[in-house]
Amino acid sequence: MKLSKIVVWDYLKEYKTNKKNILKIVNKVFKSGQLILSNEVENFEKNFAKYVKSKYAVGVNSGTDALQIALMSIGVKRNDEVITVSNTAVPTISAIVSCGAKPVYVDINEKDYLINFSLIERKITKKTKAIVPVNLYGQSANYKEINKIAKKYNLKVIEDCAQSSGALHHGKPSGSFGDLSAFSFYPTKNLGGYGDGGMIVTNNKNFYLKCKKLRKYGMNKLYYSNFHGVNSRLDEIHAAILNYKLHKLDSNIEKRRKIANIYNDNLKGTDLILPSENKENYHSFYVYVVRHKRRNEIMNYLRKNNIYCNISYPFPVHSMRAYKYLNKKKIILKNTERLSKQIFSLPMYPELSNKNLEKVIKILKKY
Ligand SMILES: Cc1ncc(COP(=O)(O)O)c(C=O)c1O
């Protein structure tokens, strides 16, 4: 008998459920005569800003661009330093490097995999311009402490919310704590499109206006650049689809949390280290990350049983060939390096069936 494959993430069931509405939206946009930065984008920006309880939002081409443009809007440039983590997706770092700045790494907490705020202060120099905490896996970093440090040293905070749309921190939306916040609508994300997309959110009118120009070559009138910018426009189709999906974000996160609870309840007796949700957070479980010293063995065993997991992330970014050259001294990030060899993500998406969920648990327990 052919066993069916259980993947870490899938969108086909979700598309099947929403197909009629999605195709209606696509048709409406195609017939509107407007394809880029028009009514649908404005509408989505308004709704997204409201969702994040912030004043302004700027739709861009990806989460990577959202980070880069946010950094550019606060004036990050060549030879500046930006404090962040290494246990993150490459784009957190590539956005900093694209501005000409240098990423300065802080280690993560063992328990929640988030930036260890108590190590930030010692990394601050005259060149430091900003802190980019990453709300990894779906929960927020400790903004009460991070913002205190930023205020003391006059630094800006840019939240990397690529993985945390829909999460809450002290009861408020993720993305409402930084000077600016960057979201991704990459298909796997909690609010995912059918291609690339991103959003910058802020309460600061100056940053908002700057980001709007930066996404379009630094222009505020046609064919005239006031300053160097980039091309990062959100298109109408994606804005319209994402606007429709935004209404489902909260219920999808509830489904993710239900799945996480089932994993928690059933795996708590095993020697896997399970994710922890900080008391001030409402975790959105973008991914469900567990930990074990024999990670590779377990993943192989699961694969033999047609269960495919993922690792976010197997290589700390500071150790990659692309970015090693930026550091003259050897960087030691004990938790980041050790945990990168142990973490892996179990299948997690709102449409994951009970049957498949039970199978993952059963096979893990059998191992
Ligand atoms: C933590 C983090 N930051 C930034 C990004 C970049 O987002 P995008 O893929 O939309 O460029 C991602 C997504 O891959 C991410 O997970």
mmCIF file with all atom_site columns, N, CA and C and ligand atoms in Angstrom, residues 61-65 67 88-89 91-92 134 136 160 162-163 183-186 189 196-198 286 313, ligand 1:
data_model
loop_
_atom_site.group_PDB
_atom_site.id
_atom_site.type_symbol
_atom_site.label_atom_id
_atom_site.label_alt_id
_atom_site.label_comp_id
_atom_site.label_asym_id
_atom_site.label_entity_id
_atom_site.label_seq_id
_atom_site.pdbx_PDB_ins_code
_atom_site.Cartn_x
_atom_site.Cartn_y
_atom_site.Cartn_z
_atom_site.occupancy
_atom_site.B_iso_or_equiv
_atom_site.pdbx_formal_charge
_atom_site.auth_seq_id
_atom_site.auth_comp_id
_atom_site.auth_asym_id
_atom_site.auth_atom_id
_atom_site.pdbx_PDB_model_num
ATOM   1  N N  . ASN A 1 61  ? 7.342  44.430 -1.851 1.00 0.00 ? 61  ASN A N  1
ATOM   2  C CA . ASN A 1 61  ? 7.452  43.190 -2.606 1.00 0.00 ? 61  ASN A CA 1
ATOM   3  C C  . ASN A 1 61  ? 7.760  41.928 -1.802 1.00 0.00 ? 61  ASN A C  1
ATOM   4  N N  . SER A 1 62  ? 8.321  42.094 -0.621 1.00 0.00 ? 62  SER A N  1
ATOM   5  C CA . SER A 1 62  ? 8.680  40.918 0.193  1.00 0.00 ? 62  SER A CA 1
ATOM   6  C C  . SER A 1 62  ? 8.999  41.364 1.615  1.00 0.00 ? 62  SER A C  1
ATOM   7  N N  . GLY A 1 63  ? 9.133  40.392 2.489  1.00 0.00 ? 63  GLY A N  1
ATOM   8  C CA . GLY A 1 63  ? 9.542  40.685 3.859  1.00 0.00 ? 63  GLY A CA 1
ATOM   9  C C  . GLY A 1 63  ? 10.980 41.193 3.894  1.00 0.00 ? 63  GLY A C  1
ATOM   10 N N  . THR A 1 64  ? 11.808 40.658 2.996  1.00 0.00 ? 64  THR A N  1
ATOM   11 C CA . THR A 1 64  ? 13.203 41.102 2.916  1.00 0.00 ? 64  THR A CA 1
ATOM   12 C C  . THR A 1 64  ? 13.246 42.589 2.577  1.00 0.00 ? 64  THR A C  1
ATOM   13 N N  . ASP A 1 65  ? 12.470 42.974 1.573  1.00 0.00 ? 65  ASP A N  1
ATOM   14 C CA . ASP A 1 65  ? 12.415 44.397 1.190  1.00 0.00 ? 65  ASP A CA 1
ATOM   15 C C  . ASP A 1 65  ? 11.843 45.242 2.321  1.00 0.00 ? 65  ASP A C  1
ATOM   16 N N  . LEU A 1 67  ? 12.181 44.838 5.447  1.00 0.00 ? 67  LEU A N  1
ATOM   17 C CA . LEU A 1 67  ? 13.274 45.088 6.409  1.00 0.00 ? 67  LEU A CA 1
ATOM   18 C C  . LEU A 1 67  ? 14.265 46.106 5.860  1.00 0.00 ? 67  LEU A C  1
ATOM   19 N N  . THR A 1 88  ? 18.231 33.016 12.539 1.00 0.00 ? 88  THR A N  1
ATOM   20 C CA . THR A 1 88  ? 17.130 33.640 11.815 1.00 0.00 ? 88  THR A CA 1
ATOM   21 C C  . THR A 1 88  ? 17.242 33.251 10.352 1.00 0.00 ? 88  THR A C  1
ATOM   22 N N  . ALA A 1 89  ? 16.259 33.693 9.566  1.00 0.00 ? 89  ALA A N  1
ATOM   23 C CA . ALA A 1 89  ? 16.331 33.472 8.126  1.00 0.00 ? 89  ALA A CA 1
ATOM   24 C C  . ALA A 1 89  ? 17.392 34.426 7.564  1.00 0.00 ? 89  ALA A C  1
ATOM   25 N N  . PRO A 1 91  ? 17.376 36.502 5.206  1.00 0.00 ? 91  PRO A N  1
ATOM   26 C CA . PRO A 1 91  ? 16.964 37.872 4.868  1.00 0.00 ? 91  PRO A CA 1
ATOM   27 C C  . PRO A 1 91  ? 17.114 38.902 5.982  1.00 0.00 ? 91  PRO A C  1
ATOM   28 N N  . THR A 1 92  ? 17.019 38.499 7.252  1.00 0.00 ? 92  THR A N  1
ATOM   29 C CA . THR A 1 92  ? 17.226 39.473 8.334  1.00 0.00 ? 92  THR A CA 1
ATOM   30 C C  . THR A 1 92  ? 18.607 40.106 8.155  1.00 0.00 ? 92  THR A C  1
ATOM   31 N N  . VAL A 1 134 ? 14.102 39.502 16.179 1.00 0.00 ? 134 VAL A N  1
ATOM   32 C CA . VAL A 1 134 ? 13.304 38.644 15.294 1.00 0.00 ? 134 VAL A CA 1
ATOM   33 C C  . VAL A 1 134 ? 12.259 37.926 16.141 1.00 0.00 ? 134 VAL A C  1
ATOM   34 N N  . LEU A 1 136 ? 10.800 35.176 16.342 1.00 0.00 ? 136 LEU A N  1
ATOM   35 C CA . LEU A 1 136 ? 11.011 33.889 15.684 1.00 0.00 ? 136 LEU A CA 1
ATOM   36 C C  . LEU A 1 136 ? 9.942  32.851 16.030 1.00 0.00 ? 136 LEU A C  1
ATOM   37 N N  . ASP A 1 160 ? 11.372 42.345 13.284 1.00 0.00 ? 160 ASP A N  1
ATOM   38 C CA . ASP A 1 160 ? 11.241 41.403 12.172 1.00 0.00 ? 160 ASP A CA 1
ATOM   39 C C  . ASP A 1 160 ? 10.043 40.510 12.505 1.00 0.00 ? 160 ASP A C  1
ATOM   40 N N  . ALA A 1 162 ? 8.296  38.799 10.253 1.00 0.00 ? 162 ALA A N  1
ATOM   41 C CA . ALA A 1 162 ? 8.004  37.904 9.130  1.00 0.00 ? 162 ALA A CA 1
ATOM   42 C C  . ALA A 1 162 ? 7.274  36.641 9.601  1.00 0.00 ? 162 ALA A C  1
ATOM   43 N N  . GLN A 1 163 ? 7.602  36.196 10.823 1.00 0.00 ? 163 GLN A N  1
ATOM   44 C CA . GLN A 1 163 ? 7.016  34.937 11.292 1.00 0.00 ? 163 GLN A CA 1
ATOM   45 C C  . GLN A 1 163 ? 5.925  35.146 12.339 1.00 0.00 ? 163 GLN A C  1
ATOM   46 N N  . PHE A 1 183 ? 6.820  42.827 7.854  1.00 0.00 ? 183 PHE A N  1
ATOM   47 C CA . PHE A 1 183 ? 6.055  41.575 7.725  1.00 0.00 ? 183 PHE A CA 1
ATOM   48 C C  . PHE A 1 183 ? 6.328  40.930 6.366  1.00 0.00 ? 183 PHE A C  1
ATOM   49 N N  . SER A 1 184 ? 6.176  39.604 6.337  1.00 0.00 ? 184 SER A N  1
ATOM   50 C CA . SER A 1 184 ? 6.323  38.864 5.083  1.00 0.00 ? 184 SER A CA 1
ATOM   51 C C  . SER A 1 184 ? 5.012  38.157 4.762  1.00 0.00 ? 184 SER A C  1
ATOM   52 N N  . PHE A 1 185 ? 4.680  38.144 3.479  1.00 0.00 ? 185 PHE A N  1
ATOM   53 C CA . PHE A 1 185 ? 3.503  37.370 3.046  1.00 0.00 ? 185 PHE A CA 1
ATOM   54 C C  . PHE A 1 185 ? 3.917  36.223 2.135  1.00 0.00 ? 185 PHE A C  1
ATOM   55 N N  . TYR A 1 186 ? 5.140  35.768 2.308  1.00 0.00 ? 186 TYR A N  1
ATOM   56 C CA . TYR A 1 186 ? 5.629  34.579 1.605  1.00 0.00 ? 186 TYR A CA 1
ATOM   57 C C  . TYR A 1 186 ? 4.596  33.455 1.834  1.00 0.00 ? 186 TYR A C  1
ATOM   58 N N  . LYS A 1 189 ? 3.805  31.709 5.201  1.00 0.00 ? 189 LYS A N  1
ATOM   59 C CA . LYS A 1 189 ? 3.598  32.513 6.402  1.00 0.00 ? 189 LYS A CA 1
ATOM   60 C C  . LYS A 1 189 ? 2.154  32.438 6.906  1.00 0.00 ? 189 LYS A C  1
ATOM   61 N N  . ASP A 1 196 ? 5.349  36.371 -3.654 1.00 0.00 ? 196 ASP A N  1
ATOM   62 C CA . ASP A 1 196 ? 6.007  37.226 -2.658 1.00 0.00 ? 196 ASP A CA 1
ATOM   63 C C  . ASP A 1 196 ? 5.178  38.458 -2.300 1.00 0.00 ? 196 ASP A C  1
ATOM   64 N N  . GLY A 1 197 ? 5.408  38.969 -1.117 1.00 0.00 ? 197 GLY A N  1
ATOM   65 C CA . GLY A 1 197 ? 4.756  40.202 -0.670 1.00 0.00 ? 197 GLY A CA 1
ATOM   66 C C  . GLY A 1 197 ? 5.254  40.559 0.714  1.00 0.00 ? 197 GLY A C  1
ATOM   67 N N  . GLY A 1 198 ? 5.156  41.816 1.075  1.00 0.00 ? 198 GLY A N  1
ATOM   68 C CA . GLY A 1 198 ? 5.588  42.231 2.415  1.00 0.00 ? 198 GLY A CA 1
ATOM   69 C C  . GLY A 1 198 ? 4.946  43.545 2.805  1.00 0.00 ? 198 GLY A C  1
ATOM   70 N N  . TYR A 1 286 ? 3.779  29.854 13.860 1.00 0.00 ? 286 TYR A N  1
ATOM   71 C CA . TYR A 1 286 ? 4.158  29.797 12.437 1.00 0.00 ? 286 TYR A CA 1
ATOM   72 C C  . TYR A 1 286 ? 4.830  28.453 12.165 1.00 0.00 ? 286 TYR A C  1
ATOM   73 N N  . TYR A 1 313 ? 16.725 27.110 11.903 1.00 0.00 ? 313 TYR A N  1
ATOM   74 C CA . TYR A 1 313 ? 17.532 27.033 10.711 1.00 0.00 ? 313 TYR A CA 1
ATOM   75 C C  . TYR A 1 313 ? 18.751 26.182 10.994 1.00 0.00 ? 313 TYR A C  1
HETATM 76 C C1 . LIG B 2 .   ? 12.583 35.855 10.100 1.00 0.00 ? 1   LIG B C1 1
HETATM 77 C C2 . LIG B 2 .   ? 12.380 36.238 8.662  1.00 0.00 ? 1   LIG B C2 1
HETATM 78 N N1 . LIG B 2 .   ? 12.759 37.459 8.256  1.00 0.00 ? 1   LIG B N1 1
HETATM 79 C C3 . LIG B 2 .   ? 12.580 37.868 6.995  1.00 0.00 ? 1   LIG B C3 1
HETATM 80 C C4 . LIG B 2 .   ? 12.010 37.041 6.047  1.00 0.00 ? 1   LIG B C4 1
HETATM 81 C C5 . LIG B 2 .   ? 11.915 37.525 4.640  1.00 0.00 ? 1   LIG B C5 1
HETATM 82 O O1 . LIG B 2 .   ? 10.654 37.462 4.092  1.00 0.00 ? 1   LIG B O1 1
HETATM 83 P P1 . LIG B 2 .   ? 10.430 37.220 2.534  1.00 0.00 ? 1   LIG B P1 1
HETATM 84 O O2 . LIG B 2 .   ? 10.677 35.778 2.255  1.00 0.00 ? 1   LIG B O2 1
HETATM 85 O O3 . LIG B 2 .   ? 9.019  37.635 2.313  1.00 0.00 ? 1   LIG B O3 1
HETATM 86 O O4 . LIG B 2 .   ? 11.388 38.109 1.818  1.00 0.00 ? 1   LIG B O4 1
HETATM 87 C C6 . LIG B 2 .   ? 11.594 35.764 6.430  1.00 0.00 ? 1   LIG B C6 1
HETATM 88 C C7 . LIG B 2 .   ? 10.946 34.840 5.484  1.00 0.00 ? 1   LIG B C7 1
HETATM 89 O O5 . LIG B 2 .   ? 11.561 34.036 4.869  1.00 0.00 ? 1   LIG B O5 1
HETATM 90 C C8 . LIG B 2 .   ? 11.792 35.343 7.768  1.00 0.00 ? 1   LIG B C8 1
HETATM 91 O O6 . LIG B 2 .   ? 11.401 34.134 8.176  1.00 0.00 ? 1   LIG B O6 1
#
